[in-house]
Coordinates of C-alpha atoms and ligand atoms in Angstrom, one line a residue:
X1 CA 12.3 25.4 -6.2
X2 CA 11.1 24.0 -9.5
X3 CA 8.8 21.7 -7.6
X4 CA 7.1 24.5 -5.9
X5 CA 6.7 26.4 -9.1
X6 CA 5.1 23.5 -10.8
X7 CA 2.7 23.1 -8.0
X8 CA 1.8 26.7 -7.6
X9 CA 1.4 27.2 -11.3
X10 CA -0.8 24.3 -11.4
X11 CA -3.0 25.6 -8.7
X12 CA -3.9 28.4 -11.1
X13 CA -3.8 26.5 -14.3
X14 CA -3.5 22.9 -15.1
X15 CA -1.7 23.5 -18.4
X16 CA 1.4 25.2 -17.0
X17 CA 3.4 22.3 -15.6
X18 CA 5.4 21.4 -18.7
X19 CA 8.7 22.9 -17.4
X20 CA 8.6 20.9 -14.3
X21 CA 10.3 17.9 -15.9
X22 CA 10.9 14.7 -13.8
X23 CA 12.3 12.1 -16.2
X24 CA 12.0 8.5 -14.8
X25 CA 14.8 6.7 -16.6
X26 CA 15.8 4.2 -13.9
X27 CA 19.2 3.0 -12.8
X28 CA 21.5 1.3 -15.3
X29 CA 24.4 0.4 -12.9
X30 CA 24.7 -3.2 -11.8
X31 CA 22.6 -4.5 -14.7
X32 CA 24.0 -7.4 -16.7
X33 CA 21.8 -7.3 -19.8
X34 CA 23.5 -10.2 -21.5
X35 CA 22.9 -12.5 -18.5
X36 CA 19.4 -10.9 -18.2
X37 CA 20.2 -10.0 -14.5
X38 CA 18.9 -7.0 -12.8
X39 CA 19.6 -6.0 -9.2
X40 CA 16.7 -6.7 -6.9
X41 CA 15.0 -4.4 -4.5
X42 CA 15.4 -6.0 -1.1
X43 CA 13.5 -6.6 2.1
X44 CA 14.7 -3.8 4.5
X45 CA 15.0 -6.2 7.4
X46 CA 17.3 -8.5 5.5
X47 CA 19.4 -5.5 4.3
X48 CA 19.8 -4.4 7.9
X49 CA 20.7 -7.8 9.3
X50 CA 23.3 -8.2 6.6
X51 CA 24.8 -4.8 7.9
X52 CA 27.1 -4.6 4.8
X53 CA 28.1 -1.9 2.4
X54 CA 24.5 -1.6 0.9
X55 CA 23.1 -0.8 4.3
X56 CA 25.8 1.7 5.1
X57 CA 25.3 3.4 1.8
X58 CA 21.5 3.5 2.0
X59 CA 21.4 5.1 5.5
X60 CA 24.1 7.6 4.6
X61 CA 22.5 8.6 1.3
X62 CA 19.1 9.0 2.9
X63 CA 20.5 11.0 5.7
X64 CA 22.3 13.3 3.2
X65 CA 19.1 13.7 1.1
X66 CA 17.1 14.7 4.2
X67 CA 19.7 17.3 5.0
X68 CA 19.6 18.8 1.5
X69 CA 17.9 22.1 1.2
X70 CA 14.1 21.7 0.8
X71 CA 14.2 24.1 -2.1
X72 CA 16.3 21.6 -4.2
X73 CA 14.3 19.4 -6.5
X74 CA 16.5 16.4 -5.8
X75 CA 16.3 16.7 -2.0
X76 CA 14.3 14.4 0.2
X77 CA 11.6 17.0 0.5
X78 CA 11.4 17.5 -3.2
X79 CA 11.3 13.8 -4.0
X80 CA 8.8 13.0 -1.2
X81 CA 6.6 15.6 -2.8
X82 CA 5.9 13.4 -5.8
X83 CA 2.6 12.0 -4.6
X84 CA 2.1 15.3 -2.8
X85 CA 1.8 16.9 -6.2
X86 CA -1.2 14.8 -6.6
X87 CA -2.6 15.0 -3.1
X88 CA -2.2 18.7 -2.8
X89 CA -4.0 19.5 -6.0
X90 CA -6.7 22.1 -5.5
X91 CA -9.5 19.7 -6.2
X92 CA -9.9 17.5 -3.2
X93 CA -12.2 15.3 -5.1
X94 CA -9.2 13.1 -6.2
X95 CA -10.7 9.6 -6.0
X96 CA -9.2 7.3 -8.5
X97 CA -6.8 9.7 -10.1
X98 CA -4.7 9.7 -7.0
X99 CA -4.9 6.0 -6.7
X100 CA -4.0 5.5 -10.2
X101 CA -0.9 7.7 -10.0
X102 CA 0.0 6.2 -6.7
X103 CA -0.6 2.7 -7.9
X104 CA 2.0 3.0 -10.6
X105 CA 5.7 2.4 -9.8
X106 CA 6.7 5.9 -11.0
X107 CA 7.0 7.7 -7.6
X108 CA 9.1 4.9 -6.0
X109 CA 11.2 4.7 -9.2
X110 CA 11.9 8.4 -8.9
X111 CA 13.0 8.0 -5.2
X112 CA 15.2 5.0 -6.2
X113 CA 16.8 7.0 -9.0
X114 CA 17.7 10.0 -6.7
X115 CA 18.8 7.7 -3.9
X116 CA 20.8 5.5 -6.3
X117 CA 22.7 8.6 -7.5
X118 CA 23.6 9.6 -4.0
X119 CA 24.6 6.1 -3.0
X120 CA 27.0 5.8 -5.9
X121 CA 28.5 9.2 -5.0
X122 CA 29.1 8.1 -1.4
X123 CA 30.4 4.6 -2.5
X124 CA 33.4 6.4 -4.2
X125 CA 34.5 7.8 -0.8
X126 CA 35.6 4.5 0.5
X127 CA 39.2 3.4 -0.1
X128 CA 41.6 0.5 0.7
X129 CA 40.4 -3.0 0.9
X130 CA 36.7 -2.1 1.2
X131 CA 36.6 0.1 -1.9
X132 CA 35.5 -2.5 -4.4
X133 CA 32.8 -3.9 -2.1
X134 CA 31.3 -0.4 -1.7
X135 CA 31.5 0.3 -5.4
X136 CA 29.7 -2.9 -6.3
X137 CA 27.1 -2.4 -3.6
X138 CA 26.6 1.2 -4.8
X139 CA 26.0 0.0 -8.3
X140 CA 23.5 -2.7 -7.3
X141 CA 21.6 -0.5 -4.8
X142 CA 17.9 -0.4 -5.3
X143 CA 15.1 0.9 -3.0
X144 CA 14.2 -1.5 -0.2
X145 CA 10.7 -2.5 0.8
X146 CA 8.7 -3.3 3.9
X147 CA 6.8 -6.5 3.5
X148 CA 4.1 -5.9 6.0
X149 CA 2.1 -8.9 5.0
X150 CA 4.9 -11.3 6.0
X151 CA 6.1 -9.3 9.0
X152 CA 3.7 -6.6 10.2
X153 CA 6.2 -5.1 12.7
X154 CA 7.5 -1.6 11.8
X155 CA 10.9 -2.5 10.4
X156 CA 13.2 -2.5 13.5
X157 CA 15.7 -0.2 11.9
X158 CA 12.9 2.4 11.5
X159 CA 12.3 2.5 15.3
X160 CA 15.6 3.7 16.6
X161 CA 16.4 7.4 17.0
X162 CA 20.1 7.0 16.3
X163 CA 21.9 4.6 14.0
X164 CA 25.5 3.4 13.6
X165 CA 26.9 2.8 10.2
X166 CA 30.3 2.4 8.6
X167 CA 31.6 5.6 7.0
X168 CA 34.9 5.8 5.1
X169 CA 36.9 6.5 8.3
X170 CA 35.1 4.0 10.5
X171 CA 31.8 3.6 12.4
X172 CA 29.7 6.8 13.0
X173 CA 26.5 7.3 14.9
X174 CA 24.0 9.6 13.3
X175 CA 20.4 10.6 13.7
X176 CA 18.5 7.8 12.0
X177 CA 17.0 9.1 8.8
X178 CA 14.4 6.2 8.8
X179 CA 13.0 7.3 12.2
X180 CA 11.3 10.4 10.9
X181 CA 11.7 13.4 8.6
X182 CA 12.3 16.7 10.4
X183 CA 10.9 19.6 8.5
X184 CA 13.4 22.3 7.7
X185 CA 10.7 24.9 7.3
X186 CA 8.4 24.8 10.2
X187 CA 5.6 25.7 10.7
X188 CA 4.7 24.3 7.3
X189 CA 3.5 26.5 4.5
X190 CA -0.3 26.4 4.8
X191 CA -0.7 27.0 1.1
X192 CA 1.1 23.8 0.2
X193 CA -0.1 21.8 3.2
X194 CA -3.7 22.8 3.8
X195 CA -4.9 21.8 7.2
X196 CA -1.4 21.2 8.6
X197 CA -1.6 23.6 11.6
X198 CA -1.7 20.7 14.0
X199 CA 1.3 18.9 12.6
X200 CA 4.5 18.5 14.7
X201 CA 7.9 19.5 13.6
X202 CA 8.7 16.0 12.4
X203 CA 6.7 13.2 10.9
X204 CA 5.0 11.2 13.6
X205 CA 3.5 7.7 14.1
X206 CA 0.6 7.4 16.5
X207 CA 1.8 10.4 18.6
X208 CA 0.7 10.6 22.2
X209 CA 1.4 13.3 24.8
X210 CA 4.8 11.8 25.6
X211 CA 6.2 10.6 22.3
X212 CA 6.2 11.5 18.6
X213 CA 6.5 7.8 17.9
X214 CA 5.4 5.3 20.7
X215 CA 7.0 2.2 19.3
X216 CA 5.4 -0.4 21.5
X217 CA 1.9 1.1 20.9
X218 CA 2.3 1.0 17.1
X219 CA 3.8 -2.5 17.2
X220 CA 0.9 -3.8 19.3
X221 CA -1.7 -2.3 16.9
X222 CA 0.0 -3.8 13.9
X223 CA 0.5 -7.2 15.5
X224 CA -3.2 -7.4 16.3
X225 CA -4.0 -7.0 12.6
X226 CA -1.1 -9.1 11.2
X227 CA -3.2 -12.1 10.3
X228 CA -6.0 -10.1 8.7
X229 CA -3.5 -8.1 6.6
X230 CA -1.9 -11.4 5.4
X231 CA -5.3 -12.8 4.5
X232 CA -6.3 -9.7 2.6
X233 CA -3.0 -9.9 0.6
X234 CA -3.1 -13.6 -0.1
X235 CA -6.6 -14.4 -0.9
X236 CA -8.4 -11.2 -1.3
X237 CA -5.9 -9.7 -3.7
X238 CA -3.7 -12.4 -5.1
X239 CA -6.2 -15.1 -5.5
X240 CA -9.4 -13.3 -6.2
X241 CA -8.7 -9.9 -7.8
X242 CA -9.2 -10.9 -11.4
X243 CA -8.8 -7.6 -13.1
X244 CA -6.1 -5.0 -12.8
X245 CA -8.7 -2.4 -11.7
X246 CA -9.8 -4.6 -8.8
X247 CA -6.3 -5.4 -7.7
X248 CA -5.2 -1.8 -7.7
X249 CA -8.0 0.0 -6.0
X250 CA -11.0 -0.1 -3.6
X251 CA -13.0 1.7 -6.2
X252 CA -13.2 -1.4 -8.3
X253 CA -15.8 -3.8 -6.9
X254 CA -13.8 -6.6 -5.2
X255 CA -10.5 -7.1 -3.4
X256 CA -7.5 -5.0 -3.7
X257 CA -4.0 -4.4 -2.3
X258 CA -5.3 -0.9 -1.4
X259 CA -7.3 -2.3 1.5
X260 CA -4.4 -3.8 3.5
X261 CA -2.3 -0.8 2.5
X262 CA -5.0 1.5 4.0
X263 CA -5.0 -0.6 7.2
X264 CA -1.2 -0.1 7.5
X265 CA -1.4 3.7 7.1
X266 CA -4.1 3.8 9.7
X267 CA -2.5 1.5 12.2
X268 CA 0.9 3.3 12.0
X269 CA -1.1 6.4 12.6
X270 CA 0.2 10.0 13.3
X271 CA 1.2 11.9 10.2
X272 CA 1.6 8.6 8.4
X273 CA -2.2 8.3 8.3
X274 CA -2.7 11.8 6.9
X275 CA -2.6 11.6 3.2
X276 CA -1.4 15.2 2.6
X277 CA 1.9 14.5 4.4
X278 CA 2.2 10.8 4.7
X279 CA 4.8 10.6 1.9
X280 CA 7.3 12.6 3.9
X281 CA 7.6 9.8 6.5
X282 CA 10.6 7.7 5.3
X283 CA 8.5 4.6 6.1
X284 CA 6.2 5.7 3.2
X285 CA 8.7 4.8 0.5
X286 CA 9.2 1.4 2.0
X287 CA 5.5 0.9 2.3
X288 CA 4.7 1.9 -1.3
X289 CA 7.7 0.1 -2.6
X290 CA 6.1 -3.0 -1.2
X291 CA 2.8 -2.2 -2.8
X292 CA 4.6 -1.9 -6.1
X293 CA 6.2 -5.2 -5.5
X294 CA 2.9 -6.9 -4.7
X295 CA 1.4 -5.4 -7.9
X296 CA 4.4 -6.6 -9.9
X297 CA 4.0 -10.1 -8.5
X298 CA 0.3 -10.0 -9.3
X299 CA 1.1 -9.0 -12.8
X300 CA 3.5 -11.9 -13.2
X301 CA 0.7 -14.3 -12.2
X302 CA -1.9 -12.5 -14.3
X303 CA 0.4 -11.9 -17.2
X304 CA -2.3 -11.0 -19.6
X305 CA -3.7 -8.2 -17.4
X306 CA -0.8 -5.9 -16.7
X307 CA -2.6 -2.6 -17.2
X308 CA -6.1 -1.3 -16.7
X309 CA -8.4 -2.0 -19.6
X310 CA -11.4 0.2 -18.7
X311 CA -11.5 4.0 -18.5
X312 CA -13.0 6.3 -15.9
X313 CA -13.4 10.0 -15.4
X314 CA -10.6 11.6 -13.4
X315 CA -11.8 13.2 -10.1
X316 CA -9.2 16.0 -10.9
X317 CA -5.6 15.8 -9.8
X318 CA -2.2 17.3 -10.4
X319 CA -2.3 18.5 -14.0
X320 CA -5.3 16.3 -14.9
X321 CA -8.5 18.2 -15.1
X322 CA -11.6 16.8 -13.4
X323 CA -13.7 14.7 -15.8
X324 CA -10.9 13.8 -18.1
X325 CA -11.1 10.2 -19.4
X326 CA -8.4 8.1 -17.8
X327 CA -7.0 5.1 -19.6
X328 CA -3.8 3.0 -19.5
X329 CA -2.4 5.6 -22.0
X330 CA -3.2 8.7 -20.1
X331 CA -0.1 10.8 -19.2
X332 CA 1.3 10.0 -15.7
X333 CA 2.2 13.6 -14.9
X334 CA 4.7 14.8 -13.8
X335 CA 6.8 11.8 -14.8
X336 CA 8.5 12.0 -18.1
X337 CA 10.2 9.3 -20.3
X338 CA 13.9 9.5 -21.0
X339 CA 13.3 12.0 -23.8
X340 CA 12.2 14.6 -21.3
X341 CA 9.2 15.4 -23.5
X342 CA 6.8 12.4 -23.4
X343 CA 4.9 11.6 -20.3
X344 CA 5.0 8.1 -18.9
X345 CA 1.7 6.3 -18.9
X346 CA 0.5 3.2 -17.0
X347 CA 1.4 1.2 -20.1
X348 CA 4.9 2.7 -20.5
X349 CA 6.0 2.0 -16.9
X350 CA 4.7 -1.6 -16.6
X351 CA 7.9 -3.3 -17.6
X352 CA 10.1 -2.6 -14.6
X353 CA 13.3 -4.1 -16.2
X354 CA 13.6 -0.9 -18.3
X355 CA 14.2 0.9 -15.0
X356 CA 17.0 -1.5 -14.1
X357 CA 15.6 -3.5 -11.2
X358 CA 13.5 -6.5 -10.2
X359 CA 12.2 -8.1 -7.0
X360 CA 13.5 -11.2 -5.3
X361 CA 10.4 -13.1 -6.2
X362 CA 10.8 -12.2 -9.9
X363 CA 14.5 -13.0 -10.2
X364 CA 15.6 -16.0 -12.2
X365 CA 12.4 -16.4 -14.0
X366 CA 12.7 -17.9 -17.5
X367 CA 10.9 -16.8 -20.6
X368 CA 7.8 -19.0 -20.3
X369 CA 5.1 -16.7 -18.8
X370 CA 3.0 -19.7 -17.7
X371 CA 5.9 -21.3 -15.8
X372 CA 6.7 -18.0 -14.2
X373 CA 3.1 -17.5 -13.1
X374 CA 3.2 -20.9 -11.4
X375 CA 6.5 -20.2 -9.7
X376 CA 5.4 -16.7 -8.4
X377 CA 2.1 -18.3 -7.1
X378 CA 4.2 -20.8 -5.2
X379 CA 6.3 -18.0 -3.7
X380 CA 3.1 -16.1 -2.7
X381 CA 1.8 -19.3 -1.0
X382 CA 5.2 -19.8 0.7
X383 CA 5.4 -16.2 2.0
X384 CA 1.8 -15.6 2.9
X385 CA 0.6 -19.1 3.8
X386 CA -1.3 -21.6 1.8
X387 CA -4.9 -22.6 2.4
X388 CA -5.1 -23.0 6.1
X389 CA -7.0 -25.8 7.8
X390 CA -9.1 -23.3 9.7
X391 CA -11.2 -22.6 6.6
X392 CA -14.9 -23.1 7.1
X393 CA -16.2 -26.3 5.5
X394 CA -19.0 -25.7 3.1
X395 CA -22.3 -26.3 4.8
X396 CA -24.9 -28.2 2.8
X397 CA -28.6 -28.7 3.5
X398 CA -28.1 -32.5 3.4
X399 CA -24.8 -32.6 5.1
X400 CA -21.2 -31.7 4.3
X401 CA -19.6 -31.3 0.9
X402 CA -16.1 -32.5 0.9
X403 CA -15.1 -31.0 -2.5
X404 CA -15.1 -27.4 -1.5
X405 CA -14.5 -24.9 1.3
X406 CA -16.5 -21.9 2.2
X407 CA -14.7 -18.7 2.9
X408 CA -16.8 -16.2 4.9
X409 CA -16.4 -12.5 4.2
X410 CA -18.3 -9.3 5.0
X411 CA -18.5 -7.3 1.8
X412 CA -18.7 -3.6 2.2
X413 CA -20.0 -0.9 -0.1
X414 CA -20.3 2.7 0.9
X415 CA -20.3 6.2 -0.5
X416 CA -17.4 7.8 1.3
X417 CA -18.8 11.3 1.5
X418 CA -21.5 10.0 3.8
X419 CA -19.0 9.2 6.5
X420 CA -16.8 11.4 8.6
X421 CA -13.3 10.5 7.3
X422 CA -11.0 9.0 8.3
X423 CA -12.7 6.1 10.0
X424 CA -12.8 2.3 10.2
X425 CA -15.7 -0.1 9.8
X426 CA -15.1 -2.8 12.4
X427 CA -16.8 -6.2 12.5
X428 CA -17.1 -8.1 15.8
X429 CA -18.2 -11.6 16.6
X430 CA -19.8 -11.4 20.1
X431 CA -17.2 -9.6 22.1
X432 CA -14.4 -10.5 19.9
X433 CA -12.9 -8.5 17.1
X434 CA -13.3 -10.1 13.6
X435 CA -12.0 -7.7 11.0
X436 CA -12.2 -4.2 9.5
X437 CA -11.9 -1.9 6.5
X438 CA -10.1 1.4 6.8
X439 CA -11.2 4.6 5.1
X440 CA -8.4 7.1 5.0
X441 CA -9.0 10.9 4.9
X442 CA -8.9 10.9 1.1
X443 CA -10.5 10.7 -1.4
X444 CA -13.5 12.6 0.1
X445 CA -16.1 10.9 -2.0
X446 CA -16.7 8.0 -4.4
X447 CA -17.9 4.5 -3.7
X448 CA -15.6 2.2 -1.7
X449 CA -15.7 -1.6 -1.9
X450 CA -14.0 -4.0 0.3
X451 CA -14.2 -7.6 1.5
X452 CA -13.4 -8.3 5.1
X453 CA -12.1 -11.9 5.7
X454 CA -13.7 -13.5 8.8
X455 CA -11.5 -16.6 8.7
X456 CA -9.6 -15.3 11.8
X457 CA -12.8 -15.2 13.8
X458 CA -14.8 -18.2 12.6
X459 CA -13.1 -21.6 12.9
X460 CA -13.3 -24.5 10.5
X461 CA -15.1 -27.0 12.6
X462 CA -17.9 -24.8 13.9
X463 CA -20.5 -25.4 11.2
X464 CA -20.1 -29.1 11.1
X465 CA -23.5 -30.8 10.8
X466 CA -25.4 -27.5 10.6
X467 CA -27.9 -26.5 7.9
X468 CA -27.5 -23.3 5.9
X469 CA -30.4 -21.7 7.9
X470 CA -28.8 -22.6 11.2
X471 CA -25.5 -21.1 10.1
X472 CA -27.3 -18.0 9.0
X473 CA -29.1 -17.7 12.4
X474 CA -25.8 -18.1 14.2
X475 CA -24.1 -15.4 12.1
X476 CA -27.1 -13.1 12.5
X477 CA -26.9 -13.5 16.3
X478 CA -23.2 -13.1 16.7
X479 CA -22.0 -10.6 14.1
X480 CA -22.2 -6.9 14.6
X481 CA -20.3 -3.8 13.5
X482 CA -19.3 -0.4 14.5
X483 CA -18.0 2.6 12.5
X484 CA -15.3 4.3 14.5
X485 CA -13.1 7.3 14.4
X486 CA -9.5 7.0 15.6
X487 CA -10.4 8.8 18.9
X488 CA -12.9 6.1 19.6
X489 CA -16.0 8.1 18.6
X490 CA -18.7 5.8 17.2
X491 CA -20.4 7.1 14.0
X492 CA -24.1 6.5 13.4
X493 CA -24.5 4.1 10.4
X494 CA -28.0 5.6 9.7
X495 CA -26.1 8.7 8.5
X496 CA -24.7 6.6 5.7
X497 CA -27.7 5.4 3.9
X498 CA -25.6 4.0 1.1
X499 CA -23.8 1.6 3.5
X500 CA -24.3 -1.9 2.4
X501 CA -23.0 -4.9 4.4
X502 CA -23.4 -8.5 3.1
X503 CA -22.1 -11.6 4.7
X504 CA -21.0 -13.9 1.9
X505 CA -19.7 -17.4 1.7
X506 CA -17.4 -18.0 -1.3
X507 CA -17.2 -21.6 -2.3
X508 CA -13.6 -22.5 -3.1
X509 CA -12.1 -25.5 -4.6
X510 CA -8.9 -26.1 -2.7
X511 CA -5.7 -25.9 -4.7
X512 CA -4.2 -29.3 -5.6
X513 CA -0.6 -28.0 -5.4
X514 CA 1.4 -25.1 -3.9
X515 CA 1.6 -23.4 -7.2
X516 CA -2.2 -22.8 -7.3
X517 CA -4.6 -20.6 -5.5
X518 CA -8.0 -21.9 -4.4
X519 CA -10.5 -21.6 -7.2
X520 CA -13.8 -19.7 -6.9
X521 CA -16.8 -22.0 -7.5
X522 CA -19.8 -20.0 -6.4
X523 CA -21.1 -18.0 -3.5
X524 CA -23.9 -17.8 -1.1
X525 CA -25.2 -14.6 0.5
X526 CA -26.4 -14.8 4.1
X527 CA -28.9 -12.0 3.4
X528 CA -30.5 -12.1 6.8
X529 CA -27.3 -10.9 8.5
X530 CA -27.1 -7.1 8.5
X531 CA -30.3 -7.1 6.5
X532 CA -31.2 -3.6 7.4
X533 CA -27.9 -2.3 5.9
X534 CA -28.7 -3.1 2.3
X535 CA -27.9 0.3 0.9
X536 CA -31.5 1.4 0.6
X537 CA -32.1 3.2 3.8
X538 CA -33.2 6.8 3.8
X539 CA -31.5 9.5 5.9
X540 CA -33.3 10.1 9.2
Ligands
NAG1 C1 21.0 10.1 19.8 O1 22.2 10.9 19.7 C2 22.1 12.2 20.3 C3 23.3 13.0 19.8 O2 24.4 12.2 19.9 C4 21.9 12.0 21.8 O3 21.8 13.3 22.4 C5 20.7 11.2 22.1 O4 20.6 11.0 23.4 C6 20.7 9.9 21.3 N1 19.4 9.3 21.5 C7 19.3 8.0 21.9 C8 17.9 7.5 22.0 O5 20.2 7.3 22.1
NAG2 C1 10.3 19.8 17.9 O1 9.3 20.0 18.8 C2 9.6 19.5 20.1 C3 8.4 19.7 21.0 O2 7.2 19.3 20.4 C4 10.8 20.1 20.7 O3 11.1 19.6 21.9 C5 12.0 19.9 19.7 O4 13.1 20.6 20.2 C6 11.6 20.4 18.3 N1 12.7 20.1 17.4 C7 13.2 20.9 16.6 C8 14.3 20.4 15.7 O5 12.9 22.1 16.5
NAG3 C1 -33.7 -3.4 2.3 O1 -34.3 -3.3 3.5 C2 -35.5 -2.6 3.6 C3 -36.0 -2.6 5.0 O2 -35.1 -2.8 5.9 C4 -36.5 -3.4 2.7 O3 -37.8 -2.8 2.7 C5 -36.0 -3.5 1.3 O4 -36.8 -4.3 0.5 C6 -34.6 -4.1 1.3 N1 -34.0 -4.1 0.0 C7 -33.3 -5.0 -0.6 C8 -32.8 -4.8 -1.9 O5 -33.1 -6.1 0.0
CU4 CU1 -0.2 4.8 0.8

């Protein structure tokens, strides 16, 4: 109930949320401070394969939370509403505010905290020879993640309607709480979920007339984008995002984790692609837990850049008025520190050890930040692939350079309000698909930046022996694009005069070891390609 109050009060006045206190204090169980050991969040597929006490407890706890009354603050509904606080704010001009609150670990930490409490309660029900294993698993439980960049399938355990786990008296089969969330109150309250008339009675993924969740269809869509998602994560965010702002959001000029994250929302589809309700799908917490993990890994590599350093004006969001200056020290409402009085900030949440967890890739690091950065880089290269041989060799007017590689991308810039959202900008090479950027239904306006890798569509050997001009002519002839709605409708790019598309070749110095990324050494813009989309057209 408190959650609703906070929200409704806010809708009338931004200053009345104080009593709606959500302290994020983390989990202390299972932590060995002396040994400097924190339990790790784990890959959901590994957790399922292990099929041990952690898995049983996770599924049973999630199931219990989903059954709890929606009016309880600690219910699944209440906790899933965290980002909803933000999304459902009356000002739909949310832009970076939403991204910023979503791009901090606070919402996932809150879910972990509530789930962890339930898990420990359930662990105490087991007796006999299993009791100690369940107690230990309960104490070390942390929120699992879906690593869509290394395995783009929907995690298999999220695709089955029923699931069998071990309860204290033996195996039980229950409705799978990872499959969907079924709304208790349905139809949904239009005041809280504006525009929700068409939603079904449970969360959906790419629904079609015969299924709320057509598993094969979603799996096929994700598989088709798997390589691109991996490229966006590895190069476009890990290797090239050189500021916190760029890494976290598409509103910072450059590459971000937000771009592949958007692709995943869109490809899963259904209510998962609708920002007002996406957080109610159990897949959401696994998806965002992974985003938090990627950001934590990025921060270990870029250890001097663990918070934003610039400020921007809030577009207006839960309890943050429009126009307020947002910095790393702005309050992250509604998340309080342990004292229940002071709001967390981006700065106060950046050290995740204080919340009692780590990630597998950040475990066993020593105290030397430089060594740690090298080690995490190596793990990123291991997980998401090192510089592949298919990279385009750098063309040179007099022949081929051997010292560097040229990575082709389409850089995109567009004012979102000029497009009918949601939509995707798709790049094709001839008849073949080459890449995309996804614009979700929110924010409604603001400039979006992205860089679409073309490495999957243009192979290394093609430009051998060709001059720069010849390469440019080839690209001009073969590359084209389309802006599409999910139903296949094609949007007219002339209605988006701000749209700017540039084909760019980044020159990269290949890494000399697995613990390095390629280094940027310059770029060339193929300005003839997409020349008419240079952001200076006028509306017809
Ligand atoms: C799931 O379990 C319910 C209740 O036991 C049963 O009616 C349903 O057929 C099961 N669904 C599947 C896909 O096995
Ligand atoms: C949800 O809606 C479907 C039809 O769309 C219906 O078959 C099903 O019984 C409903 N489930 C609940 C729990 O009301
Ligand atoms: C953009 O294109 C238009 C015509 O297509 C041209 O007149 C203008 O000079 C171009 N601007 C830039 C910055 O390239
Ligand atoms: Cu998201």
